[in-house]
Structure formats: structure tokens, C-alpha cells
Amino acid sequence: MSDAASAEEAAALDAADGLALKRAEFDLDDGVVYLDGNSLGAPPRGVAGRLSDVVGREWGRLGIRAWEESGWWTAPERVGDRIGRLVGAAPGQVVVGDSTSVNVFKAVVAAVRLADTASRDEVLVDAATFPTDGYLARSAARMTGCRIRAVDAADMAREAGPRTAVALVNHVDYRTGRLHDLPAVTAAVRAAGARTVWDLCHSAGALPVRLDADGADFAVGCTYKYLNGGPGAPAFLYVRRALQDRFDSPLPGWNSHADPFAMDPAYAPADGAVRGRVGTPEILSLLALDAALDVWDGVDLAAVRAKSLALTDFFLRCVEAYVPQGRVASVTPGAHAERGSQVSLRCAAGPAGGAGDVMAELIRRGVVGDFRRPDVLRFGFTPLYTRFADAERAARVLGEVLEGARRR
């Protein structure tokens, strides 16, 4: 594939892209290829104006009245329902607030407390999980008298057994971009009598998720990646409706009390997903997220998934064409059923330096991805704003960096 042929193919694919107009709804620098939406999504244009209104009018003019008059108090559930549509959850099962880490802790402890017998004293955790999930799972296990057992996500279904209380699994591996089989793992863990907690950080907003249809018990996820909520945007917690009356959060706060303003020293949990709340909502970041979610209005997640796969396929073909043979190797699965919305390339040390040096040079040349030690280059493809021309340019510049260093 020549440079000209690749560029022509990219232009044709962009011209046929049904999501192409969505890019105009984001504040992007056209001189930069931004492929790090799997770490921090680009800002939707409507967010700045919404925050200005919240600060200037709602907070500035209404003050404390805005909790009721502007709907601040119910925002965690209202925004949660908007996210619910994107992860296959009917209204009333998703609440927004706190961080992913805090929500992982709530969900794992609550799942252990739901165990049908005291003999269920095992917490399974994805061996390749994002480190924080592992730290919190171990802490939750200590607090609940459970043992922790790390297993490969691919083996989770067969490893769940009579001692398992809960399995904490990443839907998409943050390092490799591997997509795990949520329906099959959920069904197997349930058949073993245990609960599932799914980490959706790298799948919410990147591909269709069907939490209700697939029988998930709990799910958590951040909102600053593919949902574009902004740095530090609050996370979400999903609690399946059938479990809500038994959801015993380890972090009971006044916001999840049945009558929060009674200031009762005795805790009585509210009904529904509200039990997932703890303290006062993070209103500024929560409403920035609410505005960011406007870009999803009318978007078909099947179209998002189709474009994601087309982008990553095209990028891999361009990498094969442009990059000197043997300099990089994809650790992201080739099979569509096993791929999220990123491509991770192992890059051995060479004339251009290690993978960290290569990524630093890519960023200097206007191609922004990221690097995971010791040798992985990550490129995230956000279908709402990433163009095929961006994929072609990123692969071409990667080839130039590695080829130029080899020649030197």
C-alpha cells in the first residue's frame, strides 16, 4: 500500500462515514492527531457554555436554591440514566458519583455481602486488571474475610466455583485492548452461584454494552475516556434492579439515606440506585459530564462499533505498510469479537530508543497516543471524532520515526 493509496482510501472512508459530522461537536486541533481518548476524551463544544451558565447563573445567582430549582440534587440519577442508555441499562439502575475506584470498592463488598452462604469466601480478580482494581479487591477481601485469587480474564468463567462470592473483570483490557466476553463470563459466574462486577472504563462509549440483557450484577466505569466528561469527571455505578433492595453499600452516606435531611444518626438506606450515593455530588464536574453527553443524542452504538472496528483495521493495515518490518507487533487481538477500540503495539528498543522515546517523538510531531511500560504504544480510536485520515497519518508518522532512526 503506497502513501498515496492509503491517503486516498482514508479520504474515501471519511467521505462515507455516517458519524463524520459528529467531529464538529468537539473542540479539536486539526493540526494534531489525537489518539488518546482511551485516557482522556476530547472536550465537546457545549461543555464550556454549560459550565459558564452553572457558575454564573445557577451558582452565582441562585446559590443554594439551585439544588432544587436547577435539579442539582437529582443529577446523579438523571445523568446516570443517560449513561444507562449507552451501557444497556434501563432507567433507575445507574447512579453517577465518586471515582471508579470508590465504586469498585462499593460493588465488590456489596457483592460479597450478597453471598448465599458463609462458605463463599473467595474474590476472583482479573490478573491483568488495572492496578487500582486489584488493590481495592484485595482490600475488600481483607475487610470481608475473603481470600483473593487472581486469574486470567479468559479463564474466569471456568475458575468460578462454590467458594466464589464475586468476580471482578475488566470488559476491555486497558493495556492490550482485548475485549472479554461479558455475556459468557456473566452466565458462567452466575451458574456458579456468584456475582459479577464489570469494569467498563474502556468500553462505555466505545462499543455496545448490554448490562440488563446479559444479566450483569454490578458494573462501574469512568466517564472521562470515551464519554468525554473531562478530567476527573465522576464515575458511574450500575446495580441490577433485582439486587437493589439487598444492596448493602460499605460506604453509607447521608446522600443515600432514605430521608437525608432528617439528619438521623441511624442509617436507613434509600430505595433503588440512590443507595450508591455517598456524599454531596460533585456538581460542577457532574454537570460538565451532563453537557458532554449531549453529543450522544441520536447516536446509534452499532454505528459507533462498526466505525471503531473499521478504524482499527485500517490503522493496522497502514502500520503494516509504513512501519519497518519487525519494529512493532500488535498485542491487540485481530478478531473483531476480541477487540475494543484501541490498538496497542509492542515496540522493542532500537535506534529511536525505547517505546517511551518513540511516543515522545510522535507527540512532538503531532500524533498523540500514550505509552505503557515497558514497551507498549497505545492508540485509542474514538469513533465520534477520529477520522480515517487521522489513522493514516498516525501510522505514517510512526513509520517515519522508526525508519528515520534506523537509517541514522
PDB file of C-alpha atoms in Angstrom, residues 130-373:
ATOM      1  CA  PHE A 130      -5.853  -2.026  36.053  1.00  0.00           C
ATOM      2  CA  PRO A 131      -3.789  -1.887  39.267  1.00  0.00           C
ATOM      3  CA  THR A 132      -6.324   0.083  41.319  1.00  0.00           C
ATOM      4  CA  ASP A 133      -8.987  -2.573  40.770  1.00  0.00           C
ATOM      5  CA  GLY A 134      -6.589  -5.152  42.160  1.00  0.00           C
ATOM      6  CA  TYR A 135      -5.643  -3.013  45.141  1.00  0.00           C
ATOM      7  CA  LEU A 136      -9.269  -2.403  46.034  1.00  0.00           C
ATOM      8  CA  ALA A 137     -10.302  -6.014  45.504  1.00  0.00           C
ATOM      9  CA  ARG A 138      -7.582  -7.097  47.924  1.00  0.00           C
ATOM     10  CA  SER A 139      -8.670  -4.515  50.481  1.00  0.00           C
ATOM     11  CA  ALA A 140     -12.319  -5.547  50.109  1.00  0.00           C
ATOM     12  CA  ALA A 141     -11.318  -9.199  50.537  1.00  0.00           C
ATOM     13  CA  ARG A 142      -9.421  -8.437  53.748  1.00  0.00           C
ATOM     14  CA  MET A 143     -12.323  -6.454  55.157  1.00  0.00           C
ATOM     15  CA  THR A 144     -14.865  -9.169  54.397  1.00  0.00           C
ATOM     16  CA  GLY A 145     -12.737 -12.125  55.489  1.00  0.00           C
ATOM     17  CA  CYS A 146     -12.314 -13.422  51.958  1.00  0.00           C
ATOM     18  CA  ARG A 147      -9.302 -14.705  50.104  1.00  0.00           C
ATOM     19  CA  ILE A 148      -8.306 -13.101  46.825  1.00  0.00           C
ATOM     20  CA  ARG A 149      -7.427 -15.127  43.746  1.00  0.00           C
ATOM     21  CA  ALA A 150      -6.071 -13.594  40.556  1.00  0.00           C
ATOM     22  CA  VAL A 151      -6.951 -15.457  37.354  1.00  0.00           C
ATOM     23  CA  ASP A 152      -6.762 -14.643  33.667  1.00  0.00           C
ATOM     24  CA  ALA A 153      -9.940 -12.999  32.453  1.00  0.00           C
ATOM     25  CA  ALA A 154     -10.175 -15.653  29.737  1.00  0.00           C
ATOM     26  CA  ASP A 155     -10.295 -18.300  32.481  1.00  0.00           C
ATOM     27  CA  MET A 156     -12.743 -16.503  34.756  1.00  0.00           C
ATOM     28  CA  ALA A 157     -15.772 -18.485  33.600  1.00  0.00           C
ATOM     29  CA  ARG A 158     -14.288 -21.871  34.453  1.00  0.00           C
ATOM     30  CA  GLU A 159     -12.491 -20.719  37.595  1.00  0.00           C
ATOM     31  CA  ALA A 160     -15.668 -19.561  39.379  1.00  0.00           C
ATOM     32  CA  GLY A 161     -16.786 -22.234  41.817  1.00  0.00           C
ATOM     33  CA  PRO A 162     -18.630 -22.977  45.068  1.00  0.00           C
ATOM     34  CA  ARG A 163     -16.336 -20.746  47.123  1.00  0.00           C
ATOM     35  CA  THR A 164     -16.576 -17.745  44.774  1.00  0.00           C
ATOM     36  CA  ALA A 165     -18.556 -14.767  46.039  1.00  0.00           C
ATOM     37  CA  VAL A 166     -17.717 -12.292  43.283  1.00  0.00           C
ATOM     38  CA  ALA A 167     -15.654 -11.964  40.116  1.00  0.00           C
ATOM     39  CA  LEU A 168     -14.224  -8.536  39.228  1.00  0.00           C
ATOM     40  CA  VAL A 169     -13.490  -8.413  35.494  1.00  0.00           C
ATOM     41  CA  ASN A 170     -12.384  -5.767  33.001  1.00  0.00           C
ATOM     42  CA  HIS A 171     -14.566  -5.688  29.901  1.00  0.00           C
ATOM     43  CA  VAL A 172     -11.633  -4.359  27.839  1.00  0.00           C
ATOM     44  CA  ASP A 173      -8.039  -4.792  28.960  1.00  0.00           C
ATOM     45  CA  TYR A 174      -6.520  -1.342  29.377  1.00  0.00           C
ATOM     46  CA  ARG A 175      -3.075  -2.403  28.193  1.00  0.00           C
ATOM     47  CA  THR A 176      -3.815  -4.629  25.197  1.00  0.00           C
ATOM     48  CA  GLY A 177      -7.309  -3.569  24.148  1.00  0.00           C
ATOM     49  CA  ARG A 178      -8.586  -7.170  24.392  1.00  0.00           C
ATOM     50  CA  LEU A 179     -12.376  -7.382  24.685  1.00  0.00           C
ATOM     51  CA  HIS A 180     -13.635 -10.070  27.060  1.00  0.00           C
ATOM     52  CA  ASP A 181     -16.888 -11.979  26.691  1.00  0.00           C
ATOM     53  CA  LEU A 182     -19.241 -10.257  29.121  1.00  0.00           C
ATOM     54  CA  PRO A 183     -22.322 -12.416  28.389  1.00  0.00           C
ATOM     55  CA  ALA A 184     -20.482 -15.741  28.647  1.00  0.00           C
ATOM     56  CA  VAL A 185     -18.484 -14.872  31.760  1.00  0.00           C
ATOM     57  CA  THR A 186     -21.542 -13.401  33.475  1.00  0.00           C
ATOM     58  CA  ALA A 187     -23.592 -16.523  32.745  1.00  0.00           C
ATOM     59  CA  ALA A 188     -20.858 -18.865  33.975  1.00  0.00           C
ATOM     60  CA  VAL A 189     -20.236 -16.924  37.185  1.00  0.00           C
ATOM     61  CA  ARG A 190     -23.970 -16.797  37.865  1.00  0.00           C
ATOM     62  CA  ALA A 191     -24.260 -20.537  37.233  1.00  0.00           C
ATOM     63  CA  ALA A 192     -21.578 -20.997  39.894  1.00  0.00           C
ATOM     64  CA  GLY A 193     -23.760 -19.021  42.322  1.00  0.00           C
ATOM     65  CA  ALA A 194     -21.563 -15.919  42.394  1.00  0.00           C
ATOM     66  CA  ARG A 195     -21.889 -12.267  41.337  1.00  0.00           C
ATOM     67  CA  THR A 196     -20.075 -10.233  38.719  1.00  0.00           C
ATOM     68  CA  VAL A 197     -18.629  -6.729  38.873  1.00  0.00           C
ATOM     69  CA  TRP A 198     -17.652  -5.438  35.427  1.00  0.00           C
ATOM     70  CA  ASP A 199     -15.206  -2.584  34.895  1.00  0.00           C
ATOM     71  CA  LEU A 200     -16.440  -0.738  31.784  1.00  0.00           C
ATOM     72  CA  CYS A 201     -13.850   2.053  31.751  1.00  0.00           C
ATOM     73  CA  HIS A 202     -12.563   1.099  28.296  1.00  0.00           C
ATOM     74  CA  SER A 203     -15.862   0.055  26.740  1.00  0.00           C
ATOM     75  CA  ALA A 204     -18.550   2.549  27.812  1.00  0.00           C
ATOM     76  CA  GLY A 205     -18.988   4.846  24.832  1.00  0.00           C
ATOM     77  CA  ALA A 206     -16.695   2.765  22.622  1.00  0.00           C
ATOM     78  CA  LEU A 207     -18.924  -0.198  21.874  1.00  0.00           C
ATOM     79  CA  PRO A 208     -22.399  -1.544  22.671  1.00  0.00           C
ATOM     80  CA  VAL A 209     -22.840  -2.953  26.191  1.00  0.00           C
ATOM     81  CA  ARG A 210     -25.990  -4.822  27.282  1.00  0.00           C
ATOM     82  CA  LEU A 211     -25.873  -4.966  31.062  1.00  0.00           C
ATOM     83  CA  ASP A 212     -29.557  -5.765  31.553  1.00  0.00           C
ATOM     84  CA  ALA A 213     -29.865  -8.240  28.690  1.00  0.00           C
ATOM     85  CA  ASP A 214     -26.678 -10.064  29.665  1.00  0.00           C
ATOM     86  CA  GLY A 215     -27.558 -10.335  33.342  1.00  0.00           C
ATOM     87  CA  ALA A 216     -24.688  -8.344  34.865  1.00  0.00           C
ATOM     88  CA  ASP A 217     -24.989  -7.787  38.612  1.00  0.00           C
ATOM     89  CA  PHE A 218     -22.808  -4.713  39.090  1.00  0.00           C
ATOM     90  CA  ALA A 219     -20.767  -2.519  36.787  1.00  0.00           C
ATOM     91  CA  VAL A 220     -18.578   0.531  37.222  1.00  0.00           C
ATOM     92  CA  GLY A 221     -16.887   2.880  34.818  1.00  0.00           C
ATOM     93  CA  CYS A 222     -15.211   6.226  34.393  1.00  0.00           C
ATOM     94  CA  THR A 223     -16.686   8.971  32.226  1.00  0.00           C
ATOM     95  CA  TYR A 224     -13.590  10.890  31.119  1.00  0.00           C
ATOM     96  CA  LYS A 225     -12.466   8.472  28.394  1.00  0.00           C
ATOM     97  CA  TYR A 226     -14.883   7.624  25.577  1.00  0.00           C
ATOM     98  CA  LEU A 227     -17.724   9.516  27.297  1.00  0.00           C
ATOM     99  CA  ASN A 228     -15.653  12.745  27.175  1.00  0.00           C
ATOM    100  CA  GLY A 229     -16.743  14.026  30.587  1.00  0.00           C
ATOM    101  CA  GLY A 230     -13.493  15.869  31.331  1.00  0.00           C
ATOM    102  CA  PRO A 231     -10.528  15.237  33.631  1.00  0.00           C
ATOM    103  CA  GLY A 232     -11.646  13.765  36.922  1.00  0.00           C
ATOM    104  CA  ALA A 233     -15.278  13.517  35.828  1.00  0.00           C
ATOM    105  CA  PRO A 234     -17.337  11.412  38.254  1.00  0.00           C
ATOM    106  CA  ALA A 235     -17.701   7.707  37.629  1.00  0.00           C
ATOM    107  CA  PHE A 236     -20.844   5.597  37.443  1.00  0.00           C
ATOM    108  CA  LEU A 237     -22.177   2.574  39.313  1.00  0.00           C
ATOM    109  CA  TYR A 238     -24.720   0.102  37.947  1.00  0.00           C
ATOM    110  CA  VAL A 239     -26.755  -2.056  40.340  1.00  0.00           C
ATOM    111  CA  ARG A 240     -29.109  -4.557  38.746  1.00  0.00           C
ATOM    112  CA  ARG A 241     -32.681  -3.778  39.734  1.00  0.00           C
ATOM    113  CA  ALA A 242     -33.309  -7.219  41.235  1.00  0.00           C
ATOM    114  CA  LEU A 243     -30.456  -6.655  43.705  1.00  0.00           C
ATOM    115  CA  GLN A 244     -31.204  -3.096  44.749  1.00  0.00           C
ATOM    116  CA  ASP A 245     -33.277  -3.896  47.830  1.00  0.00           C
ATOM    117  CA  ARG A 246     -30.356  -6.021  49.125  1.00  0.00           C
ATOM    118  CA  PHE A 247     -27.543  -3.710  48.001  1.00  0.00           C
ATOM    119  CA  ASP A 248     -25.613  -3.088  51.216  1.00  0.00           C
ATOM    120  CA  SER A 249     -23.040  -0.420  50.446  1.00  0.00           C
ATOM    121  CA  PRO A 250     -19.935  -0.370  52.636  1.00  0.00           C
ATOM    122  CA  LEU A 251     -19.970   3.442  52.346  1.00  0.00           C
ATOM    123  CA  PRO A 252     -23.357   4.592  53.664  1.00  0.00           C
ATOM    124  CA  GLY A 253     -23.554   8.357  53.465  1.00  0.00           C
ATOM    125  CA  TRP A 254     -26.152  10.975  54.103  1.00  0.00           C
ATOM    126  CA  ASN A 255     -26.903  11.282  50.393  1.00  0.00           C
ATOM    127  CA  SER A 256     -28.005   7.640  50.246  1.00  0.00           C
ATOM    128  CA  HIS A 257     -30.213   7.886  53.338  1.00  0.00           C
ATOM    129  CA  ALA A 258     -33.939   7.365  52.893  1.00  0.00           C
ATOM    130  CA  ASP A 259     -34.509  10.803  54.455  1.00  0.00           C
ATOM    131  CA  PRO A 260     -31.211  12.667  54.161  1.00  0.00           C
ATOM    132  CA  PHE A 261     -32.378  15.910  55.708  1.00  0.00           C
ATOM    133  CA  ALA A 262     -33.742  14.219  58.817  1.00  0.00           C
ATOM    134  CA  MET A 263     -30.111  14.050  59.952  1.00  0.00           C
ATOM    135  CA  ASP A 264     -30.956  10.812  61.736  1.00  0.00           C
ATOM    136  CA  PRO A 265     -27.950   9.239  63.498  1.00  0.00           C
ATOM    137  CA  ALA A 266     -29.293   5.825  62.470  1.00  0.00           C
ATOM    138  CA  TYR A 267     -28.792   4.906  58.834  1.00  0.00           C
ATOM    139  CA  ALA A 268     -31.772   3.836  56.737  1.00  0.00           C
ATOM    140  CA  PRO A 269     -30.934   3.230  53.067  1.00  0.00           C
ATOM    141  CA  ALA A 270     -32.925   4.830  50.289  1.00  0.00           C
ATOM    142  CA  ASP A 271     -34.625   2.719  47.662  1.00  0.00           C
ATOM    143  CA  GLY A 272     -33.063   1.971  44.296  1.00  0.00           C
ATOM    144  CA  ALA A 273     -29.761   3.026  42.804  1.00  0.00           C
ATOM    145  CA  VAL A 274     -29.690   6.046  45.146  1.00  0.00           C
ATOM    146  CA  ARG A 275     -28.102   3.649  47.626  1.00  0.00           C
ATOM    147  CA  GLY A 276     -24.944   4.013  45.573  1.00  0.00           C
ATOM    148  CA  ARG A 277     -24.565   7.659  46.568  1.00  0.00           C
ATOM    149  CA  VAL A 278     -22.346   8.651  49.488  1.00  0.00           C
ATOM    150  CA  GLY A 279     -21.703  12.350  49.989  1.00  0.00           C
ATOM    151  CA  THR A 280     -22.579  15.630  48.297  1.00  0.00           C
ATOM    152  CA  PRO A 281     -22.430  15.284  44.482  1.00  0.00           C
ATOM    153  CA  GLU A 282     -19.573  16.886  42.535  1.00  0.00           C
ATOM    154  CA  ILE A 283     -21.901  19.365  40.847  1.00  0.00           C
ATOM    155  CA  LEU A 284     -19.523  21.257  38.540  1.00  0.00           C
ATOM    156  CA  SER A 285     -17.922  18.122  37.082  1.00  0.00           C
ATOM    157  CA  LEU A 286     -21.238  16.268  37.100  1.00  0.00           C
ATOM    158  CA  LEU A 287     -22.950  18.961  35.040  1.00  0.00           C
ATOM    159  CA  ALA A 288     -19.967  19.203  32.706  1.00  0.00           C
ATOM    160  CA  LEU A 289     -20.460  15.477  32.096  1.00  0.00           C
ATOM    161  CA  ASP A 290     -24.173  16.043  31.548  1.00  0.00           C
ATOM    162  CA  ALA A 291     -23.396  18.582  28.832  1.00  0.00           C
ATOM    163  CA  ALA A 292     -20.772  16.293  27.301  1.00  0.00           C
ATOM    164  CA  LEU A 293     -23.335  13.522  26.960  1.00  0.00           C
ATOM    165  CA  ASP A 294     -25.345  15.703  24.561  1.00  0.00           C
ATOM    166  CA  VAL A 295     -23.045  14.532  21.753  1.00  0.00           C
ATOM    167  CA  TRP A 296     -24.599  11.081  22.138  1.00  0.00           C
ATOM    168  CA  ASP A 297     -28.119  12.231  21.348  1.00  0.00           C
ATOM    169  CA  GLY A 298     -29.371  10.240  18.379  1.00  0.00           C
ATOM    170  CA  VAL A 299     -26.182   8.192  18.031  1.00  0.00           C
ATOM    171  CA  ASP A 300     -26.521   4.501  17.156  1.00  0.00           C
ATOM    172  CA  LEU A 301     -23.991   2.481  19.146  1.00  0.00           C
ATOM    173  CA  ALA A 302     -23.933  -0.149  16.416  1.00  0.00           C
ATOM    174  CA  ALA A 303     -22.612   2.523  14.046  1.00  0.00           C
ATOM    175  CA  VAL A 304     -20.020   3.508  16.655  1.00  0.00           C
ATOM    176  CA  ARG A 305     -18.845  -0.080  16.914  1.00  0.00           C
ATOM    177  CA  ALA A 306     -18.717  -0.530  13.148  1.00  0.00           C
ATOM    178  CA  LYS A 307     -16.586   2.582  12.737  1.00  0.00           C
ATOM    179  CA  SER A 308     -14.324   1.595  15.618  1.00  0.00           C
ATOM    180  CA  LEU A 309     -13.545  -1.731  14.002  1.00  0.00           C
ATOM    181  CA  ALA A 310     -13.065  -0.137  10.581  1.00  0.00           C
ATOM    182  CA  LEU A 311     -10.684   2.460  12.043  1.00  0.00           C
ATOM    183  CA  THR A 312      -8.582  -0.066  13.918  1.00  0.00           C
ATOM    184  CA  ASP A 313      -8.481  -2.417  10.908  1.00  0.00           C
ATOM    185  CA  PHE A 314      -7.365   0.428   8.667  1.00  0.00           C
ATOM    186  CA  PHE A 315      -4.731   1.618  11.138  1.00  0.00           C
ATOM    187  CA  LEU A 316      -3.264  -1.866  11.425  1.00  0.00           C
ATOM    188  CA  ARG A 317      -3.061  -2.134   7.628  1.00  0.00           C
ATOM    189  CA  CYS A 318      -1.318   1.230   7.449  1.00  0.00           C
ATOM    190  CA  VAL A 319       1.121   0.229  10.187  1.00  0.00           C
ATOM    191  CA  GLU A 320       1.959  -2.909   8.228  1.00  0.00           C
ATOM    192  CA  ALA A 321       2.560  -0.812   5.119  1.00  0.00           C
ATOM    193  CA  TYR A 322       4.532   2.060   6.669  1.00  0.00           C
ATOM    194  CA  VAL A 323       6.497   0.673   9.618  1.00  0.00           C
ATOM    195  CA  PRO A 324       9.773  -1.172   9.014  1.00  0.00           C
ATOM    196  CA  GLN A 325       9.248  -4.894   9.373  1.00  0.00           C
ATOM    197  CA  GLY A 326       9.884  -6.277  12.831  1.00  0.00           C
ATOM    198  CA  ARG A 327       9.875  -2.918  14.640  1.00  0.00           C
ATOM    199  CA  VAL A 328       6.394  -3.224  16.145  1.00  0.00           C
ATOM    200  CA  ALA A 329       3.952  -6.053  16.817  1.00  0.00           C
ATOM    201  CA  SER A 330       0.290  -5.684  17.688  1.00  0.00           C
ATOM    202  CA  VAL A 331      -0.762  -7.123  21.052  1.00  0.00           C
ATOM    203  CA  THR A 332      -4.383  -6.224  20.322  1.00  0.00           C
ATOM    204  CA  PRO A 333      -6.408  -9.177  19.025  1.00  0.00           C
ATOM    205  CA  GLY A 334      -7.086  -9.259  15.318  1.00  0.00           C
ATOM    206  CA  ALA A 335     -10.512 -10.873  15.769  1.00  0.00           C
ATOM    207  CA  HIS A 336     -13.266  -8.270  15.965  1.00  0.00           C
ATOM    208  CA  ALA A 337     -15.073 -10.158  18.730  1.00  0.00           C
ATOM    209  CA  GLU A 338     -11.984  -9.785  20.929  1.00  0.00           C
ATOM    210  CA  ARG A 339     -11.039  -6.164  20.190  1.00  0.00           C
ATOM    211  CA  GLY A 340     -12.013  -2.988  21.989  1.00  0.00           C
ATOM    212  CA  SER A 341     -11.457   0.454  20.450  1.00  0.00           C
ATOM    213  CA  GLN A 342      -7.701   0.756  20.762  1.00  0.00           C
ATOM    214  CA  VAL A 343      -4.601  -0.702  19.179  1.00  0.00           C
ATOM    215  CA  SER A 344      -1.587  -1.497  21.321  1.00  0.00           C
ATOM    216  CA  LEU A 345       1.747  -2.063  19.637  1.00  0.00           C
ATOM    217  CA  ARG A 346       4.750  -3.637  21.318  1.00  0.00           C
ATOM    218  CA  CYS A 347       7.783  -1.610  20.306  1.00  0.00           C
ATOM    219  CA  ALA A 348      11.182  -3.042  21.141  1.00  0.00           C
ATOM    220  CA  ALA A 349      14.079  -0.711  21.883  1.00  0.00           C
ATOM    221  CA  GLY A 350      16.016   0.289  18.777  1.00  0.00           C
ATOM    222  CA  PRO A 351      17.751   3.275  17.145  1.00  0.00           C
ATOM    223  CA  ALA A 352      14.784   5.510  18.035  1.00  0.00           C
ATOM    224  CA  GLY A 353      15.057   4.476  21.676  1.00  0.00           C
ATOM    225  CA  GLY A 354      12.503   2.567  23.710  1.00  0.00           C
ATOM    226  CA  ALA A 355       8.732   2.754  23.343  1.00  0.00           C
ATOM    227  CA  GLY A 356       8.610   5.788  25.626  1.00  0.00           C
ATOM    228  CA  ASP A 357      11.064   7.670  23.430  1.00  0.00           C
ATOM    229  CA  VAL A 358       9.109   6.722  20.305  1.00  0.00           C
ATOM    230  CA  MET A 359       5.858   8.009  21.779  1.00  0.00           C
ATOM    231  CA  ALA A 360       7.535  11.220  22.893  1.00  0.00           C
ATOM    232  CA  GLU A 361       8.723  11.798  19.311  1.00  0.00           C
ATOM    233  CA  LEU A 362       5.268  11.002  17.917  1.00  0.00           C
ATOM    234  CA  ILE A 363       3.739  13.572  20.240  1.00  0.00           C
ATOM    235  CA  ARG A 364       6.388  16.117  19.215  1.00  0.00           C
ATOM    236  CA  ARG A 365       5.281  15.529  15.613  1.00  0.00           C
ATOM    237  CA  GLY A 366       1.616  15.987  16.408  1.00  0.00           C
ATOM    238  CA  VAL A 367       0.426  12.395  16.915  1.00  0.00           C
ATOM    239  CA  VAL A 368      -0.812  11.959  20.483  1.00  0.00           C
ATOM    240  CA  GLY A 369      -1.106   8.444  21.861  1.00  0.00           C
ATOM    241  CA  ASP A 370       0.349   7.106  25.079  1.00  0.00           C
ATOM    242  CA  PHE A 371       2.888   4.646  26.414  1.00  0.00           C
ATOM    243  CA  ARG A 372       2.622   1.833  28.946  1.00  0.00           C
ATOM    244  CA  ARG A 373       5.768   0.355  30.435  1.00  0.00           C
TER     245      ARG A 373
END
